[in-house]
Amino acid sequence: MMGDLTFDSSRALEGGFADVPVHSAHAFRAAMECMARPGRIEDLAGGQGPEPLSVAASVLLLTLCDPETPVHLAGDHDAGPVRDWITFHTGAPLVGPEEAMFALGTWAALQPVDRFAIGTPEYPDRAATLIVETDRLEAEGAVLTGPGIRDQAALSLPEVAAFQANARLFPLGFDAFFTSGARVAALPRTTKVR
Amino acid sequence: MDGQDQAYNFAYLDEQTKRMIRRAILKGLAVPGYQVPFASREMPMPYGWGTGGVQVSAAVMVPEDRFKVIDQGADDTTNAVSIRKFFEKTAGVAVTERTGEATVIQTRHRIPEEELGEGQVLVYQVPIPEPLRFLEPSEVETRKMHALEEYGLMHVKLYEDIARHGAISTAYAYPVKVEGRYVMDPSPIPKFDNPKMEMAAVQLFGAGREQRIYALPPYTKVVSLDFEDHPFDPSKADHPCDLCGAEDSYLDEVIVDDAGGRMFVCSDTDYCGTRQANGHRGALAAEDAA
């Protein structure tokens, strides 16, 4: 990759965690709270990849991805600077949608989502995690119920039907993070959406 | 972070190991009660001493955490003390014995009496994560049974208990069904603790030797298996605590002399100590003080 003429080192080398163990610990704790409490919105900090990557998506990649996690980039996120940045900072192989453990893009770019792994009956954990970049992320809109939610929660989802269909696959199905600027929320396959 | 020994990476484990464990925790939360395989590492303590719990704690811990460890409810036993010291040294975190002040609580075989809240994480040490293991030794078969939701064998086992003893005799590691889907081993907590598992805190389970992580998000539905005519009974010793007088806590029976003398005391040392500090006294407390 270093010999690649399109590799812009000044951008690819920057934007990682300054203090990896501590930044990734804080980021994971926030991401875990989001996944454990669907609809909860947390702020992430400490990393920034090139455009169009948000801070929150950058930090999720730095925290969760490494050479063992194939990543799929969809739409505008499949750009040279983003590929270089992910390769340099995480070493994650960049792959097609079917092989991806993590898939990154806008909701429109990630379509159709039935390309992504949903796990197997014996290993439902072998399912993709989508990182969906959104323009806005607010605790309003779709109504969420299920594990992690005491009564009900609300989250501005890009659509409802796809997540209803995904929840019907339980215990199979993909899981999703939503990112907007520094903000992150999550929607595991267990959450019922209406 | 001031207290952290700089010879160690934060919280002992290397970053790639923590990422692998963190990914397993996220999938565990997404599929509550399902056992996620993970590449458990050698830890500087033997299997059976909480290596699974320690790895999960290391993966969730932040420098600002206040860490508590209990072994059968007690903060002052060898296992609890050594794990607490391990993270004081390798992560520099503050420690506490107060349940209400802790942000991460690692436990062996108990859930604290004091109700846990949002912002707290309870990490269980798990010896045998597979609830069907003593009924079916093959991992291939038990994995298939979970996939097919084939849990008849577990009900047969509980039924045989009733046929033989007149009641379900399982007193600890009492199996639960999570969100109406996966049968899960709650780790060897007394069945008295089972109803507490529907709580506001995040619950994570780590089995080091068996290389499994599983999880319960807050407010997840956790039902102890039973029968209509033999409903689940979270029983405890029919006795108040002899030190603090509590009638609602789980009790240990302690032999106190060679003549068969015994006393019942709270297994949760923080709960008992806090009650005594607040002036509550049990039947034998005055003698002790004298």
XYZ file of C-alpha atoms in Angstrom:
484
model
C 0.000 0.000 0.000
C 2.874 2.385 0.730
C 3.981 2.159 -2.895
C 0.541 3.062 -4.139
C 0.714 6.444 -5.849
C -2.758 7.340 -4.603
C -1.707 6.837 -0.972
C -1.831 10.198 0.755
C 0.252 9.567 3.853
C -0.408 12.933 5.454
C -4.089 12.073 5.783
C -3.832 8.337 6.303
C -1.416 8.520 9.219
C -3.394 11.043 11.235
C -6.602 10.731 13.188
C -5.793 7.646 15.243
C -6.055 7.350 19.030
C -3.358 9.314 20.861
C -3.584 6.969 23.856
C -4.839 3.687 22.420
C -5.642 1.678 25.581
C -7.500 4.521 27.271
C -9.297 5.964 24.248
C -10.441 2.553 23.072
C -11.575 1.624 26.598
C -13.768 4.734 26.817
C -15.080 4.237 23.294
C -15.937 0.601 23.876
C -17.705 1.315 27.151
C -19.872 3.885 25.375
C -20.524 1.531 22.443
C -21.379 -1.282 24.857
C -23.868 0.911 26.722
C -25.456 1.729 23.348
C -25.732 -1.923 22.324
C -27.006 -2.913 25.791
C -29.563 -0.077 25.853
C -30.946 0.342 22.327
C -31.851 3.939 21.555
C -29.377 5.409 24.028
C -27.151 8.047 22.416
C -23.518 8.452 23.498
C -20.665 10.660 22.329
C -17.418 9.174 21.033
C -14.088 11.002 20.821
C -10.403 10.544 20.105
C -10.306 9.618 16.395
C -11.092 11.217 13.051
C -10.685 9.577 9.668
C -10.886 11.387 6.308
C -14.156 12.616 4.768
C -16.863 11.361 4.700
C -16.086 9.445 7.909
C -17.756 10.872 11.016
C -15.897 11.032 14.306
C -18.163 8.357 15.771
C -17.693 5.952 12.844
C -13.926 6.566 12.917
C -13.777 5.782 16.627
C -15.885 2.612 16.227
C -13.515 1.370 13.516
C -10.442 2.121 15.649
C -12.015 0.409 18.661
C -13.449 -2.736 17.090
C -11.570 -3.492 13.859
C -8.225 -5.175 13.267
C -6.719 -7.710 10.823
C -9.275 -10.313 11.992
C -12.329 -8.274 10.947
C -13.146 -7.932 7.242
C -14.706 -4.507 6.576
C -16.992 -3.523 3.701
C -17.126 0.105 2.556
C -20.289 1.159 0.737
C -20.970 4.131 -1.522
C -19.015 7.321 -0.876
C -17.209 5.672 2.027
C -15.464 3.411 -0.478
C -12.946 6.152 -1.267
C -9.143 6.011 -1.472
C -8.407 8.145 1.613
C -10.868 6.132 3.749
C -9.422 2.829 2.534
C -5.875 4.002 3.271
C -6.822 5.296 6.699
C -8.560 2.054 7.726
C -5.726 -0.051 6.360
C -3.074 1.964 8.183
C -4.854 2.246 11.530
C -6.602 -1.116 11.820
C -5.112 -3.493 9.241
C -8.625 -4.722 8.498
C -9.034 -6.387 5.084
C -11.503 -4.561 2.826
C -14.014 -6.982 1.314
C -17.349 -7.364 -0.426
C -20.629 -7.195 1.528
C -21.109 -10.969 1.874
C -17.802 -11.543 3.717
C -17.936 -8.452 5.921
C -17.995 -8.526 9.728
C -18.393 -4.737 9.668
C -20.040 -2.709 6.918
C -19.834 1.064 6.755
C -21.862 3.553 4.750
C -25.049 5.555 4.582
C -28.287 3.595 4.835
C -28.930 4.127 1.115
C -25.444 2.957 0.172
C -25.723 -0.180 2.306
C -28.819 -1.390 0.384
C -29.794 -4.103 -0.132
C -29.021 -5.130 3.463
C -29.913 -8.773 2.898
C -26.414 -9.162 1.446
C -24.885 -9.065 4.906
C -24.183 -12.063 7.140
C -26.938 -12.842 9.648
C -25.165 -15.727 11.412
C -26.132 -19.383 11.386
C -28.493 -21.277 13.736
C -25.437 -22.832 15.449
C -23.435 -19.568 15.468
C -25.787 -16.569 15.453
C -22.825 -14.405 16.542
C -21.281 -14.730 13.074
C -23.404 -11.856 11.839
C -22.391 -8.515 10.398
C -22.392 -5.273 12.339
C -23.495 -2.311 10.227
C -22.145 1.164 10.925
C -24.761 3.440 9.410
C -23.748 7.068 8.884
C -26.711 9.419 9.267
C -27.252 13.168 9.004
C -29.028 13.309 12.318
C -29.415 11.082 15.338
C -32.097 11.942 17.864
C -34.117 10.123 20.510
C -37.341 10.541 18.538
C -39.176 8.816 15.726
C -39.367 5.013 15.653
C -40.505 3.411 18.922
C -38.221 0.696 20.296
C -38.991 -2.123 22.742
C -37.103 -5.239 23.753
C -34.081 -6.295 25.836
C -32.166 -3.342 27.268
C -35.223 -1.084 27.268
C -37.306 -0.706 30.439
C -40.513 0.562 28.869
C -39.820 1.985 25.459
C -37.241 4.139 23.702
C -37.213 6.194 20.521
C -34.606 6.660 17.815
C -34.490 8.486 14.473
C -34.049 5.433 12.204
C -33.591 5.765 8.431
C -36.538 3.389 7.962
C -38.643 0.953 9.973
C -39.549 -1.987 7.727
C -35.987 -3.308 7.276
C -35.429 -3.432 11.039
C -38.787 -5.118 11.617
C -37.805 -7.761 9.059
C -34.394 -8.125 10.708
C -35.935 -8.586 14.174
C -38.144 -11.377 12.821
C -34.970 -13.327 11.978
C -33.997 -13.508 15.666
C -31.807 -15.151 16.913
C -30.246 -14.477 13.497
C -29.924 -11.021 11.993
C -27.452 -8.147 11.682
C -26.802 -5.555 14.368
C -26.371 -1.853 13.688
C -24.648 1.217 15.027
C -25.870 4.623 13.863
C -23.376 7.464 13.748
C -23.767 11.196 13.250
C -20.861 13.516 14.013
C -19.608 12.390 17.414
C -22.908 10.721 18.329
C -23.568 6.999 18.299
C -26.564 4.760 19.032
C -27.175 1.070 18.405
C -29.945 -1.271 17.369
C -29.346 -4.964 17.990
C -31.477 -7.585 16.225
C -33.525 -8.111 19.429
C -35.143 -4.681 19.300
C -38.726 -4.492 18.093
C -39.345 -1.371 16.034
C -42.601 0.379 15.231
C -4.280 5.957 36.219
C -1.704 7.246 38.737
C -1.499 3.923 40.490
C -1.054 1.838 37.362
C 2.173 -0.135 37.056
C 3.582 1.148 33.761
C 5.169 -2.225 33.008
C 1.671 -3.407 32.016
C -0.652 -2.324 29.256
C -3.796 -0.772 30.744
C -5.816 -3.587 32.360
C -3.119 -6.185 31.551
C -4.438 -7.561 28.235
C -3.005 -6.447 24.888
C -5.229 -4.306 22.684
C -5.959 -6.958 20.056
C -7.137 -9.388 22.724
C -9.379 -6.715 24.217
C -10.867 -5.949 20.784
C -11.647 -9.640 20.272
C -13.298 -9.861 23.705
C -15.165 -6.588 23.129
C -16.587 -7.857 19.841
C -17.745 -11.021 21.623
C -19.421 -8.922 24.347
C -21.313 -6.876 21.734
C -22.584 -10.018 20.004
C -23.470 -11.487 23.389
C -25.599 -8.421 24.146
C -27.214 -8.672 20.699
C -28.181 -12.336 21.278
C -28.973 -12.495 25.015
C -28.234 -15.845 26.634
C -26.326 -17.227 23.642
C -22.760 -18.316 24.428
C -20.298 -16.534 22.137
C -17.011 -18.414 21.616
C -13.889 -16.353 22.277
C -10.148 -16.987 22.235
C -9.567 -17.036 25.985
C -6.014 -16.117 26.993
C -3.682 -17.541 29.571
C -3.989 -15.336 32.628
C -1.574 -15.047 35.550
C -3.921 -17.160 37.687
C -5.203 -20.702 37.271
C -8.427 -21.663 35.548
C -11.165 -21.819 38.138
C -9.985 -18.586 39.744
C -12.031 -16.335 37.548
C -9.960 -16.055 34.370
C -13.093 -15.545 32.270
C -14.435 -12.834 34.538
C -11.036 -11.152 34.697
C -10.769 -10.999 30.908
C -14.268 -9.533 30.602
C -13.551 -6.991 33.354
C -10.293 -6.017 31.614
C -12.157 -5.461 28.345
C -14.885 -3.215 29.804
C -12.825 -1.281 32.352
C -11.985 2.437 32.028
C -9.454 4.246 34.245
C -12.238 6.132 36.065
C -14.006 2.933 37.185
C -14.509 1.993 40.813
C -14.065 -1.770 40.990
C -15.537 -4.256 43.444
C -14.936 -8.001 43.587
C -16.946 -10.523 45.577
C -16.481 -14.234 46.078
C -19.684 -15.889 47.363
C -20.778 -12.428 48.466
C -17.607 -11.611 50.412
C -15.092 -8.896 49.543
C -12.420 -10.279 51.849
C -11.782 -13.791 50.534
C -8.573 -14.804 48.767
C -10.029 -14.852 45.255
C -11.705 -11.460 45.632
C -8.684 -9.802 47.217
C -6.246 -11.075 44.599
C -8.414 -10.019 41.621
C -8.990 -6.602 43.171
C -5.216 -6.181 43.648
C -4.589 -7.381 40.096
C -6.629 -4.529 38.635
C -5.338 -1.964 41.125
C -1.873 -2.781 39.828
C -2.493 -3.270 36.107
C -5.280 -0.720 35.524
C -4.771 1.712 38.387
C -8.511 1.753 39.077
C -10.042 2.725 42.398
C -11.555 -0.137 44.375
C -14.385 -0.307 46.848
C -16.318 -2.792 48.929
C -19.486 -0.676 48.736
C -21.938 -2.130 46.227
C -23.601 1.230 45.620
C -20.307 2.991 44.858
C -18.940 0.396 42.421
C -19.213 0.886 38.657
C -17.864 -2.553 37.724
C -18.503 -5.513 40.034
C -16.883 -8.861 39.350
C -18.606 -11.707 41.138
C -18.125 -15.339 41.864
C -21.429 -17.043 42.637
C -23.568 -14.231 44.059
C -25.566 -11.173 43.056
C -25.249 -8.379 45.647
C -28.284 -7.858 47.889
C -28.387 -4.127 47.162
C -30.252 -3.474 43.937
C -27.930 -2.555 41.065
C -28.638 0.445 38.864
C -27.904 1.901 35.453
C -24.254 2.774 35.077
C -23.175 -0.435 36.796
C -21.773 -3.549 35.137
C -21.917 -6.963 36.825
C -19.300 -9.455 35.577
C -19.829 -13.099 36.494
C -17.102 -15.728 36.734
C -18.494 -18.849 35.089
C -17.047 -22.363 35.459
C -19.341 -24.354 33.101
C -21.314 -22.048 30.786
C -23.286 -24.805 29.056
C -26.501 -25.557 31.019
C -26.978 -28.784 29.043
C -23.445 -30.072 29.566
C -24.224 -32.557 32.350
C -27.132 -33.900 30.301
C -25.283 -34.065 26.985
C -21.475 -34.144 26.974
C -21.010 -33.419 23.260
C -20.497 -29.765 22.307
C -21.699 -30.545 18.768
C -24.963 -31.876 20.182
C -25.584 -29.118 22.728
C -24.919 -26.479 20.057
C -27.513 -28.200 17.866
C -29.958 -28.344 20.772
C -29.650 -24.570 21.292
C -30.008 -23.972 17.541
C -33.202 -26.048 17.413
C -34.462 -24.744 20.763
C -34.590 -28.385 21.851
C -34.723 -28.060 25.634
C -36.919 -31.056 26.490
C -34.023 -32.817 28.183
C -33.686 -29.999 30.737
C -37.356 -30.276 31.665
C -36.972 -34.052 31.987
C -34.095 -33.470 34.400
C -36.169 -31.079 36.514
C -39.125 -33.486 36.354
C -36.946 -36.371 37.554
C -35.962 -34.182 40.510
C -39.630 -33.864 41.402
C -40.299 -37.573 40.889
C -37.375 -38.516 43.148
C -37.360 -35.769 45.787
C -40.840 -34.282 45.589
C -39.373 -30.942 44.585
C -36.841 -29.503 42.146
C -33.627 -30.099 44.084
C -31.392 -27.835 42.018
C -30.344 -25.137 44.491
C -27.699 -23.233 42.522
C -26.845 -22.739 38.825
C -30.600 -23.057 38.373
C -31.319 -22.846 34.619
C -33.142 -19.837 33.183
C -34.744 -19.044 29.847
C -33.772 -15.682 28.366
C -36.313 -13.664 26.339
C -38.203 -16.881 25.648
C -35.366 -18.251 23.531
C -32.051 -19.462 24.996
C -31.721 -21.628 28.096
C -28.799 -20.165 30.037
C -26.668 -21.134 33.015
C -26.752 -18.204 35.459
C -23.380 -19.438 36.853
C -23.461 -21.145 40.264
C -25.401 -18.388 42.019
C -27.982 -19.658 44.535
C -31.436 -19.850 42.973
C -32.387 -17.214 45.560
C -30.557 -14.740 43.287
C -32.292 -15.757 40.037
C -35.172 -13.246 40.276
C -32.630 -10.405 40.632
C -31.309 -11.051 37.122
C -33.987 -8.807 35.627
C -32.068 -5.698 36.629
C -31.063 -2.218 35.435
C -27.340 -3.033 35.190
C -25.545 -4.746 32.301
C -24.679 -8.379 33.114
C -21.711 -10.070 31.438
C -20.619 -13.671 31.905
C -17.080 -14.927 31.259
C -15.958 -18.559 31.185
C -12.171 -18.634 30.688
C -11.433 -22.328 30.501
C -14.518 -23.037 28.405
C -13.894 -19.951 26.228
C -17.398 -18.545 26.244
C -18.852 -15.080 26.861
C -22.545 -14.352 27.214
C -24.596 -11.403 28.323
C -27.891 -9.996 29.534
C -28.836 -6.436 28.572
C -30.718 -4.513 31.296
C -34.387 -5.412 31.812
C -34.031 -8.602 29.775
C -36.704 -11.174 30.560
C -35.111 -13.986 32.581
C -37.407 -16.824 33.662
C -36.340 -19.689 35.925
C -37.552 -22.969 34.436
C -40.375 -24.633 36.337
C -43.727 -26.413 36.026
C -47.240 -25.062 36.575
C -47.787 -27.397 39.525
C -44.217 -26.956 40.835
C -43.525 -23.243 40.453
C -40.022 -21.871 40.920
C -39.226 -21.191 44.571
C -36.221 -18.917 45.307
C -35.743 -20.371 48.758
C -33.189 -19.509 51.423
C -32.411 -20.630 54.964
C -35.500 -19.946 57.080
C -33.661 -17.766 59.589
C -32.666 -14.118 60.045
C -28.994 -13.103 59.915
C -27.438 -13.623 63.361
C -25.246 -10.538 62.982
C -27.489 -7.906 61.375
C -30.953 -9.432 61.723
C -31.758 -9.184 58.011
C -34.614 -11.454 56.990
C -34.398 -10.791 53.247
C -30.762 -11.704 52.533
C -29.097 -14.931 51.448
C -27.412 -16.632 54.400
C -24.328 -18.761 54.969
C -24.474 -21.381 57.709
C -21.301 -21.185 59.787
C -20.205 -23.863 62.296
C -18.844 -21.999 65.303
C -17.641 -24.714 67.732
C -17.066 -28.466 68.086
C -20.433 -29.036 69.760
C -22.641 -28.487 66.747
C -23.117 -24.782 67.414
C -23.900 -22.794 64.301
C -24.972 -19.401 63.159
C -26.488 -17.926 60.021
C -24.878 -14.825 58.556
C -25.407 -12.790 55.400
C -23.233 -14.040 52.570
C -23.062 -10.442 51.270
C -20.470 -8.898 53.614
C -21.064 -5.312 52.442
C -24.825 -5.622 52.977
C -24.359 -7.109 56.453
C -21.661 -4.636 57.488
C -23.671 -1.641 56.290
C -26.733 -2.837 58.204
C -24.684 -3.329 61.384
C -23.148 0.128 60.968
C -26.685 1.468 60.772
C -27.512 -0.107 64.114
C -29.222 -3.332 63.065
C -28.394 -6.266 65.324
C -28.997 -10.023 65.014
C -29.457 -12.628 67.753
C -25.741 -13.342 68.206
C -24.336 -9.902 67.439
C -24.189 -8.714 71.056
C -22.089 -11.704 72.094
C -19.626 -10.968 69.335
C -19.294 -7.359 70.407
C -18.674 -8.322 74.037
